[in-house]
Amino acid sequence: MNPLLTDLLDSLSLTPRPIDRDLIVRAWEFADLAHHGQKRLSGQSYILHPTQVAITLALWNLDTQTIVAGLLHDTVEDGGAAKEDLLTQFGPTVTRIVDGVTKITDIRLTGSTEKEFVENLRKMLLVMARDLRVILVKLADRLHNLQTLQFLPAEKQVENARETLEIYAPLAERLGMGEVKGQLEDLAFPYVYPQKYQDLLAQTKELFAQGEKYIAKFKRELLALFKPQIPSAVVNTRHKHLYSLFTKLKRPENAGDLAKVYDLIAARVIVDMVEECYAALGLIHGKYHPVPYLGVSDFIANPKPNGYQSLHTKVFGPEGRIVELQIRTRAMHRQAEMGIAAHWQYSEVKAQGVSGDKLEQGVSFAPQNKLAWVKQLAAWQKELTSDQEYLTALKFDALQHRNLVFSPKGDVYDLPKGATPIDYAYAVHTDLGPQVTGAKVNGKLVSLDYQLKNGDVVDLVINRKRKNPSSDWLNFAVTTTARRQIQKSLKS
Ligand code: MN
């Protein structure tokens, strides 16, 4: 067997989820054939790339369809496969995901004007909203492309790396995929800021080495402290991702001073239950004094908008050094690393009531779960537009003039500010417009001139026999489609 295929099959045995291995083998062979004779710029055979993408998706515990889509994601655009073959051999779900990945890839976000950037970003959000798995494949694809970026021409390197820092890393963060965000940023950092990267690397080398010794000692003390009451507690140590350190140093309160960054090296306590998190915090504060004013953050009681949960504290560790500690359960840890992917997996488990046959067709994404995801996306968009900390905030700002609105099934529509249920009806289908007699927004009846907000779910009340719109509607309909159709109907 080809060693790449062996690696892929090995990675599948690590996932707890039932996987259709035969289908994966078929998809790999299909991709191998489609990319036959093609080479990556590294000189390696092309199939290495989709195989790596699929392995990443398997390690993220994603389902068969997503892994298959990962294998096939470049077969039509860059390989010799036809979309029809994908459809007949792997079905509509896989084809739709592959199609979505291609669309997102074609949307260039760097080098465009601000107006194009915003429009392109919106297009991207819309593709994502239709199936979350599109963005997961795209992130896995981007991760591998960054790992092999050194083989690209210099200009392309910077373009890809910059796009990663501006779009894909914040996106991973908003999806709660903290670990993926850190990986993407650290891979892109040296290409976008080569000198600053080298400087920081040199500055931190010694600090990280010292810190590792120190934290190993602290870890032994902590484990001894937990042993009597929470014997199952695990302590991990990590050092801060370099790019995240770079942005932290740029904040005015730190003024580039490494001594002010307390989480250069940090320890993370992982336990089984929520009560054990608070018990661990009590034990820690009983022995190591918490640093006044820097404070304790309870993200368990108050989760971050992306779902992140943990307790954070800063204490005086051995020798009086300030150390940051995070305390969380295993489930919270998984959420913190994998975010929406962990969540999506959970949603799918809940949807297991659907027959196995339907699951294969990808109906596993129950409508209400899809709705939860698209609503989260809308919330994310809103948050993005108000978050000044992001350099891109200025660009994202223009997004405020548009709203994402949803059908009860979770289909997403992109409407301008001020749009009403009538605009929505015409956006769904021009024949639907005249039939509208009322509308419910988020379960409540509203008037037809109600101005829709980002994230609203619109359920129309219709009368199929009605053929003509009301002339009043021209007083409040804002979209060109709706206005044109209403005027046309009124004339005839
Ligand atoms: Mn690719």
Short mmCIF file of C-alpha atoms and ligand atoms in Angstrom, two decimals:
data_model
loop_
_atom_site.label_atom_id
_atom_site.label_comp_id
_atom_site.label_asym_id
_atom_site.label_seq_id
_atom_site.Cartn_x
_atom_site.Cartn_y
_atom_site.Cartn_z
CA MET A 1 0.00 0.00 0.00
CA ASN A 2 1.14 3.58 -0.66
CA PRO A 3 2.78 4.90 2.55
CA LEU A 4 0.68 8.08 2.41
CA LEU A 5 -2.52 6.04 2.40
CA THR A 6 -1.15 4.02 5.31
CA ASP A 7 -0.53 7.24 7.27
CA LEU A 8 -4.06 8.38 6.57
CA LEU A 9 -5.59 5.08 7.68
CA ASP A 10 -3.43 5.18 10.83
CA SER A 11 -4.77 8.64 11.69
CA LEU A 12 -8.33 7.30 11.35
CA SER A 13 -7.73 4.78 14.10
CA LEU A 14 -7.17 7.69 16.52
CA THR A 15 -10.65 9.14 16.08
CA PRO A 16 -13.44 7.89 18.37
CA ARG A 17 -16.02 8.44 15.65
CA PRO A 18 -17.19 5.62 13.33
CA ILE A 19 -15.51 6.16 9.95
CA ASP A 20 -16.25 4.52 6.61
CA ARG A 21 -12.71 3.40 5.79
CA ASP A 22 -13.63 1.87 2.43
CA LEU A 23 -15.02 5.18 1.24
CA ILE A 24 -11.87 6.97 2.43
CA VAL A 25 -9.69 4.51 0.50
CA ARG A 26 -11.84 5.04 -2.60
CA ALA A 27 -11.58 8.82 -2.26
CA TRP A 28 -7.82 8.64 -1.81
CA GLU A 29 -7.46 6.50 -4.95
CA PHE A 30 -9.74 8.88 -6.84
CA ALA A 31 -7.60 11.87 -5.76
CA ASP A 32 -4.37 10.02 -6.55
CA LEU A 33 -5.64 9.39 -10.08
CA ALA A 34 -6.95 12.95 -10.54
CA HIS A 35 -3.59 14.41 -9.52
CA HIS A 36 -1.55 11.79 -11.38
CA GLY A 37 1.73 13.24 -12.62
CA GLN A 38 1.16 16.55 -10.83
CA LYS A 39 3.76 17.92 -8.48
CA ARG A 40 3.61 20.47 -5.70
CA LEU A 41 6.13 23.31 -5.99
CA SER A 42 8.16 21.44 -3.37
CA GLY A 43 8.77 18.78 -6.03
CA GLN A 44 6.76 16.21 -4.08
CA SER A 45 3.85 14.45 -5.70
CA TYR A 46 0.61 16.37 -5.38
CA ILE A 47 -1.30 13.66 -3.51
CA LEU A 48 0.79 14.46 -0.42
CA HIS A 49 -1.21 17.67 0.02
CA PRO A 50 -4.77 16.30 0.05
CA THR A 51 -3.58 13.41 2.19
CA GLN A 52 -2.20 15.83 4.80
CA VAL A 53 -5.40 17.86 4.72
CA ALA A 54 -7.44 14.68 5.29
CA ILE A 55 -5.16 13.60 8.16
CA THR A 56 -5.62 16.98 9.86
CA LEU A 57 -9.41 16.68 9.51
CA ALA A 58 -9.27 13.15 10.95
CA LEU A 59 -7.23 14.43 13.91
CA TRP A 60 -9.89 17.10 14.44
CA ASN A 61 -12.31 14.16 14.79
CA LEU A 62 -14.42 15.18 11.84
CA ASP A 63 -16.73 12.82 10.00
CA THR A 64 -16.24 10.64 6.90
CA GLN A 65 -17.81 13.19 4.53
CA THR A 66 -15.47 15.95 5.64
CA ILE A 67 -12.37 13.76 5.39
CA VAL A 68 -13.47 12.62 1.92
CA ALA A 69 -14.03 16.26 0.92
CA GLY A 70 -10.53 17.04 2.23
CA LEU A 71 -9.07 14.37 -0.05
CA LEU A 72 -11.02 15.63 -3.04
CA HIS A 73 -10.84 19.39 -2.43
CA ASP A 74 -8.41 20.11 -5.30
CA THR A 75 -9.38 17.30 -7.72
CA VAL A 76 -11.71 19.42 -9.87
CA GLU A 77 -10.03 22.82 -9.73
CA ASP A 78 -6.40 21.67 -9.93
CA GLY A 79 -6.67 18.01 -10.90
CA GLY A 80 -8.18 16.14 -13.81
CA ALA A 81 -11.54 15.19 -12.25
CA ALA A 82 -14.98 16.26 -13.43
CA LYS A 83 -17.56 17.56 -11.00
CA GLU A 84 -20.08 15.03 -12.35
CA ASP A 85 -17.79 12.16 -11.34
CA LEU A 86 -17.55 13.55 -7.85
CA LEU A 87 -21.32 13.72 -7.68
CA THR A 88 -21.94 10.19 -8.92
CA GLN A 89 -19.18 8.59 -6.87
CA PHE A 90 -19.32 10.54 -3.61
CA GLY A 91 -22.75 12.14 -3.51
CA PRO A 92 -24.13 15.67 -3.16
CA THR A 93 -22.79 16.51 0.33
CA VAL A 94 -19.15 15.89 -0.51
CA THR A 95 -19.57 17.66 -3.86
CA ARG A 96 -21.14 20.67 -2.16
CA ILE A 97 -18.30 20.92 0.38
CA VAL A 98 -15.65 20.64 -2.37
CA ASP A 99 -17.50 23.28 -4.37
CA GLY A 100 -17.62 25.58 -1.36
CA VAL A 101 -13.89 25.20 -0.72
CA THR A 102 -13.18 26.08 -4.37
CA LYS A 103 -15.41 29.16 -4.14
CA ILE A 104 -13.70 30.38 -0.98
CA THR A 105 -10.29 29.77 -2.49
CA ASP A 106 -11.19 31.83 -5.55
CA ILE A 107 -12.21 34.76 -3.37
CA ARG A 108 -9.07 36.86 -3.07
CA LEU A 109 -9.02 38.95 0.02
CA THR A 110 -5.68 40.65 -0.19
CA GLY A 111 -4.62 43.27 -2.66
CA SER A 112 -8.23 44.23 -3.32
CA THR A 113 -9.80 47.58 -2.60
CA GLU A 114 -11.69 47.96 0.63
CA LYS A 115 -15.02 47.69 -1.15
CA GLU A 116 -13.99 44.49 -2.91
CA PHE A 117 -12.58 43.12 0.31
CA VAL A 118 -15.87 43.56 2.12
CA GLU A 119 -17.89 42.11 -0.72
CA ASN A 120 -15.53 39.16 -0.96
CA LEU A 121 -15.61 38.57 2.75
CA ARG A 122 -19.39 38.54 2.66
CA LYS A 123 -19.35 36.02 -0.16
CA MET A 124 -17.06 33.90 1.95
CA LEU A 125 -19.32 34.08 4.97
CA LEU A 126 -22.28 33.06 2.86
CA VAL A 127 -20.50 30.00 1.48
CA MET A 128 -19.49 29.07 5.02
CA ALA A 129 -22.95 29.58 6.39
CA ARG A 130 -24.32 26.94 4.05
CA ASP A 131 -22.05 24.26 5.49
CA LEU A 132 -19.62 24.77 8.33
CA ARG A 133 -17.51 21.90 7.07
CA VAL A 134 -16.40 24.05 4.11
CA ILE A 135 -14.43 26.32 6.40
CA LEU A 136 -12.98 23.40 8.36
CA VAL A 137 -11.60 21.89 5.14
CA LYS A 138 -10.34 25.34 4.13
CA LEU A 139 -8.53 25.82 7.46
CA ALA A 140 -6.89 22.40 7.16
CA ASP A 141 -5.91 23.27 3.57
CA ARG A 142 -4.46 26.62 4.65
CA LEU A 143 -2.53 24.97 7.48
CA HIS A 144 -0.74 22.61 5.12
CA ASN A 145 -0.14 25.32 2.53
CA LEU A 146 1.55 27.44 5.20
CA GLN A 147 3.68 24.52 6.28
CA THR A 148 5.00 24.29 2.72
CA LEU A 149 5.04 28.02 2.00
CA GLN A 150 8.82 28.19 1.58
CA PHE A 151 8.47 26.65 -1.88
CA LEU A 152 6.27 29.44 -3.24
CA PRO A 153 7.57 32.60 -4.97
CA ALA A 154 8.30 35.35 -2.41
CA GLU A 155 5.38 37.51 -3.48
CA LYS A 156 2.89 34.65 -3.04
CA GLN A 157 4.38 33.82 0.34
CA VAL A 158 3.65 37.27 1.72
CA GLU A 159 0.20 37.39 0.15
CA ASN A 160 -0.85 34.03 1.63
CA ALA A 161 0.68 34.76 5.01
CA ARG A 162 -0.96 38.19 5.23
CA GLU A 163 -4.34 36.79 4.25
CA THR A 164 -3.90 34.20 6.98
CA LEU A 165 -3.24 36.83 9.64
CA GLU A 166 -6.08 39.08 8.46
CA ILE A 167 -8.77 36.52 7.77
CA TYR A 168 -8.15 32.88 8.54
CA ALA A 169 -6.55 33.19 11.99
CA PRO A 170 -9.24 35.59 13.30
CA LEU A 171 -11.81 33.28 11.75
CA ALA A 172 -10.35 30.26 13.57
CA GLU A 173 -10.42 32.30 16.75
CA ARG A 174 -14.03 33.34 16.28
CA LEU A 175 -14.88 29.70 15.72
CA GLY A 176 -13.19 29.02 19.06
CA MET A 177 -10.36 27.00 17.50
CA GLY A 178 -7.63 28.48 19.66
CA GLU A 179 -4.95 25.94 18.87
CA VAL A 180 -5.48 26.22 15.11
CA LYS A 181 -5.40 30.01 15.35
CA GLY A 182 -2.04 29.85 17.16
CA GLN A 183 -0.59 27.46 14.59
CA LEU A 184 -1.74 29.56 11.63
CA GLU A 185 -0.35 32.76 13.11
CA ASP A 186 3.02 31.31 14.02
CA LEU A 187 3.41 29.87 10.53
CA ALA A 188 2.50 33.18 8.87
CA PHE A 189 4.44 35.48 11.23
CA PRO A 190 7.97 35.05 9.73
CA TYR A 191 6.69 35.86 6.22
CA VAL A 192 4.78 39.00 7.11
CA TYR A 193 7.21 40.48 9.65
CA PRO A 194 10.54 38.73 8.96
CA GLN A 195 12.75 41.11 10.98
CA LYS A 196 10.41 41.37 13.96
CA TYR A 197 10.07 37.62 13.99
CA GLN A 198 13.85 37.13 14.09
CA ASP A 199 14.24 39.75 16.84
CA LEU A 200 11.57 38.22 19.02
CA LEU A 201 12.93 34.74 18.48
CA ALA A 202 16.37 35.86 19.65
CA GLN A 203 14.91 37.77 22.60
CA THR A 204 12.82 34.90 23.87
CA LYS A 205 15.14 31.97 23.30
CA GLU A 206 16.84 32.22 26.68
CA LEU A 207 13.63 33.17 28.49
CA PHE A 208 11.76 30.18 27.14
CA ALA A 209 14.60 27.83 28.10
CA GLN A 210 14.74 29.17 31.67
CA GLY A 211 10.98 29.24 31.90
CA GLU A 212 10.63 25.64 30.89
CA LYS A 213 12.86 24.48 33.74
CA TYR A 214 10.98 26.69 36.18
CA ILE A 215 7.53 25.55 35.08
CA ALA A 216 8.54 21.87 35.24
CA LYS A 217 9.40 22.39 38.89
CA PHE A 218 6.13 24.25 39.53
CA LYS A 219 4.23 21.44 37.83
CA ARG A 220 5.67 18.86 40.28
CA GLU A 221 4.60 21.04 43.21
CA LEU A 222 1.09 21.43 41.81
CA LEU A 223 0.64 17.71 41.22
CA ALA A 224 1.69 17.02 44.83
CA LEU A 225 -0.78 19.67 45.99
CA PHE A 226 -3.70 18.15 44.05
CA LYS A 227 -2.95 14.51 44.80
CA PRO A 228 -4.97 14.02 48.02
CA GLN A 229 -8.17 15.68 46.78
CA ILE A 230 -8.10 15.63 42.96
CA PRO A 231 -5.85 12.71 42.03
CA SER A 232 -7.03 12.71 38.41
CA ALA A 233 -5.85 16.31 37.77
CA VAL A 234 -3.36 16.68 34.94
CA VAL A 235 -0.98 19.64 34.57
CA ASN A 236 0.18 20.70 31.10
CA THR A 237 2.73 23.38 30.48
CA ARG A 238 3.04 25.38 27.31
CA HIS A 239 4.84 28.42 26.08
CA LYS A 240 3.03 31.24 24.46
CA HIS A 241 2.65 31.24 20.70
CA LEU A 242 5.18 33.69 19.30
CA TYR A 243 2.77 35.76 17.22
CA SER A 244 0.37 36.08 20.12
CA LEU A 245 3.30 37.33 22.22
CA PHE A 246 4.18 39.80 19.45
CA THR A 247 0.67 41.32 19.47
CA LYS A 248 0.63 41.39 23.27
CA LEU A 249 3.90 43.30 23.39
CA LYS A 250 2.48 45.88 20.99
CA ARG A 251 -0.26 46.84 23.46
CA PRO A 252 0.42 50.24 25.05
CA GLU A 253 0.40 48.90 28.64
CA ASN A 254 3.21 46.45 27.80
CA ALA A 255 5.28 48.82 25.66
CA GLY A 256 7.38 46.01 24.26
CA ASP A 257 8.54 44.93 27.72
CA LEU A 258 8.79 41.15 28.00
CA ALA A 259 8.89 41.38 31.81
CA LYS A 260 5.26 42.56 31.73
CA VAL A 261 4.03 39.42 29.99
CA TYR A 262 3.20 36.87 32.68
CA ASP A 263 1.98 34.07 30.51
CA LEU A 264 5.18 33.61 28.52
CA ILE A 265 5.19 30.17 30.04
CA ALA A 266 1.98 29.01 31.63
CA ALA A 267 0.55 25.95 33.27
CA ARG A 268 -2.85 24.46 32.58
CA VAL A 269 -4.70 22.28 35.04
CA ILE A 270 -7.13 19.80 33.51
CA VAL A 271 -9.69 18.00 35.65
CA ASP A 272 -12.84 15.92 35.11
CA MET A 273 -15.59 18.01 36.67
CA VAL A 274 -16.54 21.66 37.04
CA GLU A 275 -16.50 21.45 40.88
CA GLU A 276 -12.93 20.22 40.65
CA CYS A 277 -11.97 23.40 38.77
CA TYR A 278 -13.06 25.53 41.73
CA ALA A 279 -11.52 23.05 44.20
CA ALA A 280 -8.21 23.28 42.32
CA LEU A 281 -8.39 27.08 42.35
CA GLY A 282 -8.94 27.00 46.13
CA LEU A 283 -5.96 24.71 46.64
CA ILE A 284 -3.75 26.89 44.46
CA HIS A 285 -4.71 30.14 46.20
CA GLY A 286 -4.24 28.42 49.58
CA LYS A 287 -0.61 27.82 48.79
CA TYR A 288 0.37 30.48 46.25
CA HIS A 289 -0.79 34.00 46.80
CA PRO A 290 -2.89 35.42 43.94
CA VAL A 291 -1.40 38.58 42.46
CA PRO A 292 -3.49 41.57 43.63
CA TYR A 293 -5.26 43.58 40.88
CA LEU A 294 -4.28 41.24 38.06
CA GLY A 295 -7.19 39.19 39.25
CA VAL A 296 -9.01 35.97 38.69
CA SER A 297 -11.24 35.55 35.65
CA ASP A 298 -14.11 33.11 35.81
CA PHE A 299 -14.80 32.22 32.20
CA ILE A 300 -16.71 29.17 33.45
CA ALA A 301 -19.52 31.26 34.89
CA ASN A 302 -19.07 33.87 32.14
CA PRO A 303 -17.96 32.09 28.95
CA LYS A 304 -16.39 34.16 26.17
CA PRO A 305 -18.64 34.79 23.13
CA ASN A 306 -16.92 32.01 21.18
CA GLY A 307 -17.80 29.51 23.91
CA TYR A 308 -14.41 29.45 25.65
CA GLN A 309 -14.55 28.37 29.30
CA SER A 310 -11.78 28.20 31.93
CA LEU A 311 -10.71 29.74 35.21
CA HIS A 312 -7.70 32.05 34.87
CA THR A 313 -5.55 33.23 37.74
CA LYS A 314 -2.14 34.76 38.24
CA VAL A 315 -0.22 33.73 41.34
CA PHE A 316 3.20 34.21 42.90
CA GLY A 317 4.77 30.85 42.15
CA PRO A 318 7.96 29.43 43.63
CA GLU A 319 10.69 32.09 44.09
CA GLY A 320 8.00 34.76 43.89
CA ARG A 321 7.68 34.66 40.13
CA ILE A 322 4.30 35.54 38.62
CA VAL A 323 2.76 32.61 36.79
CA GLU A 324 -0.51 32.39 34.90
CA LEU A 325 -2.66 29.33 35.48
CA GLN A 326 -5.68 28.11 33.55
CA ILE A 327 -8.01 25.55 35.06
CA ARG A 328 -10.60 23.68 33.03
CA THR A 329 -12.37 20.37 32.50
CA ARG A 330 -11.48 17.99 29.71
CA ALA A 331 -14.64 18.98 27.82
CA MET A 332 -13.75 22.68 28.14
CA HIS A 333 -10.24 21.88 26.97
CA ARG A 334 -11.57 20.23 23.86
CA GLN A 335 -13.86 23.21 23.23
CA ALA A 336 -10.93 25.61 23.73
CA GLU A 337 -8.74 23.80 21.23
CA MET A 338 -11.34 22.76 18.69
CA GLY A 339 -14.18 25.24 19.23
CA ILE A 340 -16.98 24.94 16.77
CA ALA A 341 -15.60 21.68 15.40
CA ALA A 342 -16.03 20.10 18.84
CA HIS A 343 -19.48 21.62 19.04
CA TRP A 344 -20.47 20.47 15.61
CA GLN A 345 -19.43 16.96 16.45
CA TYR A 346 -21.63 17.07 19.51
CA SER A 347 -24.57 18.33 17.45
CA GLU A 348 -24.11 15.43 15.14
CA VAL A 349 -24.20 12.93 17.97
CA LYS A 350 -27.46 14.48 19.08
CA ALA A 351 -28.82 14.00 15.58
CA GLN A 352 -28.09 10.28 15.59
CA GLY A 353 -31.82 9.65 15.64
CA VAL A 354 -31.69 9.98 11.85
CA SER A 355 -31.25 6.68 10.03
CA GLY A 356 -27.74 5.63 9.06
CA ASP A 357 -28.68 5.98 5.43
CA LYS A 358 -29.59 9.63 5.91
CA LEU A 359 -26.41 10.22 7.87
CA GLU A 360 -24.43 9.06 4.87
CA GLN A 361 -26.18 11.64 2.74
CA GLY A 362 -25.10 14.28 5.17
CA VAL A 363 -28.47 15.05 6.70
CA SER A 364 -26.71 14.60 10.02
CA PHE A 365 -26.71 18.34 10.34
CA ALA A 366 -30.12 18.71 11.94
CA PRO A 367 -31.83 21.97 10.90
CA GLN A 368 -31.93 23.46 14.41
CA ASN A 369 -28.22 22.79 14.80
CA LYS A 370 -27.51 24.37 11.48
CA LEU A 371 -29.51 27.33 12.64
CA ALA A 372 -27.47 27.51 15.83
CA TRP A 373 -24.32 27.62 13.73
CA VAL A 374 -25.48 30.27 11.30
CA LYS A 375 -26.73 32.35 14.19
CA GLN A 376 -23.33 32.07 15.76
CA LEU A 377 -21.87 33.20 12.47
CA ALA A 378 -24.11 36.25 12.47
CA ALA A 379 -23.10 37.00 16.05
CA TRP A 380 -19.50 36.61 15.00
CA GLN A 381 -19.96 39.07 12.18
CA LYS A 382 -21.51 41.55 14.56
CA GLU A 383 -18.71 41.10 17.04
CA LEU A 384 -16.12 41.50 14.31
CA THR A 385 -17.62 44.78 13.24
CA SER A 386 -17.46 46.20 16.75
CA ASP A 387 -14.09 44.81 17.81
CA GLN A 388 -11.62 47.68 17.52
CA GLU A 389 -8.71 45.58 18.65
CA TYR A 390 -8.48 43.98 15.27
CA LEU A 391 -6.46 45.80 12.69
CA THR A 392 -9.00 44.80 10.13
CA ALA A 393 -11.80 46.43 12.12
CA LEU A 394 -11.89 49.29 9.68
CA LYS A 395 -12.44 46.95 6.78
CA PHE A 396 -14.97 44.84 8.65
CA ASP A 397 -16.84 47.98 9.60
CA ALA A 398 -18.52 48.22 6.24
CA LEU A 399 -20.18 44.90 6.98
CA GLN A 400 -22.44 46.70 9.39
CA HIS A 401 -24.47 47.92 6.49
CA ARG A 402 -25.61 44.41 5.66
CA ASN A 403 -27.54 41.80 7.60
CA LEU A 404 -27.55 38.03 7.55
CA VAL A 405 -31.13 36.82 7.85
CA PHE A 406 -32.26 33.22 8.14
CA SER A 407 -35.11 31.03 7.04
CA PRO A 408 -36.53 28.70 9.71
CA LYS A 409 -34.49 25.92 8.11
CA GLY A 410 -31.25 27.84 8.46
CA ASP A 411 -30.86 29.02 4.86
CA VAL A 412 -29.06 32.30 4.92
CA TYR A 413 -29.88 35.51 3.03
CA ASP A 414 -27.74 38.58 2.75
CA LEU A 415 -29.89 41.73 2.90
CA PRO A 416 -29.08 45.44 3.19
CA LYS A 417 -29.84 47.44 6.34
CA GLY A 418 -33.48 48.46 6.51
CA ALA A 419 -34.72 45.41 4.60
CA THR A 420 -38.16 44.13 5.63
CA PRO A 421 -39.94 40.75 5.52
CA ILE A 422 -41.15 41.77 2.04
CA ASP A 423 -37.56 42.17 0.81
CA TYR A 424 -36.78 38.82 2.37
CA ALA A 425 -39.72 37.14 0.60
CA TYR A 426 -38.59 38.46 -2.80
CA ALA A 427 -35.02 37.39 -2.06
CA VAL A 428 -36.20 33.83 -1.36
CA HIS A 429 -38.24 33.68 -4.55
CA THR A 430 -39.91 36.33 -6.69
CA ASP A 431 -43.13 34.27 -6.81
CA LEU A 432 -43.24 34.19 -3.02
CA GLY A 433 -43.32 37.97 -2.70
CA PRO A 434 -46.96 38.66 -3.67
CA GLN A 435 -48.23 35.80 -1.46
CA VAL A 436 -47.04 37.31 1.81
CA THR A 437 -49.78 38.20 4.29
CA GLY A 438 -47.72 38.38 7.46
CA ALA A 439 -44.40 37.54 9.06
CA LYS A 440 -42.96 36.15 12.26
CA VAL A 441 -39.48 37.17 13.31
CA ASN A 442 -37.79 34.99 15.92
CA GLY A 443 -41.20 33.47 16.65
CA LYS A 444 -43.06 36.78 17.14
CA LEU A 445 -45.53 38.37 14.75
CA VAL A 446 -44.25 41.63 13.26
CA SER A 447 -45.64 44.16 10.81
CA LEU A 448 -44.53 43.90 7.19
CA ASP A 449 -42.50 47.12 7.44
CA TYR A 450 -40.45 45.69 10.32
CA GLN A 451 -36.74 46.32 9.75
CA LEU A 452 -34.83 43.04 9.93
CA LYS A 453 -31.76 42.75 12.09
CA ASN A 454 -28.65 40.66 11.79
CA GLY A 455 -29.36 37.08 12.86
CA ASP A 456 -33.16 37.34 12.61
CA VAL A 457 -35.05 34.17 11.70
CA VAL A 458 -37.94 35.01 9.38
CA ASP A 459 -40.99 32.80 9.03
CA LEU A 460 -43.45 34.11 6.42
CA VAL A 461 -47.22 33.74 6.61
CA ILE A 462 -48.42 33.24 3.06
CA ASN A 463 -51.58 32.82 1.05
CA ARG A 464 -50.83 30.82 -2.07
CA LYS A 465 -53.87 32.18 -3.90
CA ARG A 466 -52.75 35.78 -3.65
CA LYS A 467 -51.23 36.98 -6.91
CA ASN A 468 -50.72 40.70 -6.39
CA PRO A 469 -48.59 42.70 -4.00
CA SER A 470 -49.93 45.71 -2.15
CA SER A 471 -48.93 49.14 -3.45
CA ASP A 472 -48.12 50.15 0.17
CA TRP A 473 -45.13 47.90 0.07
CA LEU A 474 -43.30 50.43 -2.10
CA ASN A 475 -43.26 52.71 0.96
CA PHE A 476 -40.85 50.44 2.80
CA ALA A 477 -39.33 47.75 0.53
CA VAL A 478 -35.67 48.65 -0.03
CA THR A 479 -34.09 46.00 -2.26
CA THR A 480 -34.03 46.54 -6.01
CA THR A 481 -35.41 43.06 -6.63
CA ALA A 482 -38.44 43.60 -4.43
CA ARG A 483 -39.18 47.13 -5.70
CA ARG A 484 -38.83 46.18 -9.35
CA GLN A 485 -41.07 43.11 -8.97
CA ILE A 486 -43.73 45.04 -7.06
CA GLN A 487 -43.81 47.82 -9.68
CA LYS A 488 -44.03 45.24 -12.46
CA SER A 489 -46.96 43.44 -10.83
CA LEU A 490 -48.80 46.69 -10.16
CA LYS A 491 -48.47 47.83 -13.80
CA SER A 492 -49.88 44.63 -15.27
MN MN B 1 -5.44 22.67 -1.44
#
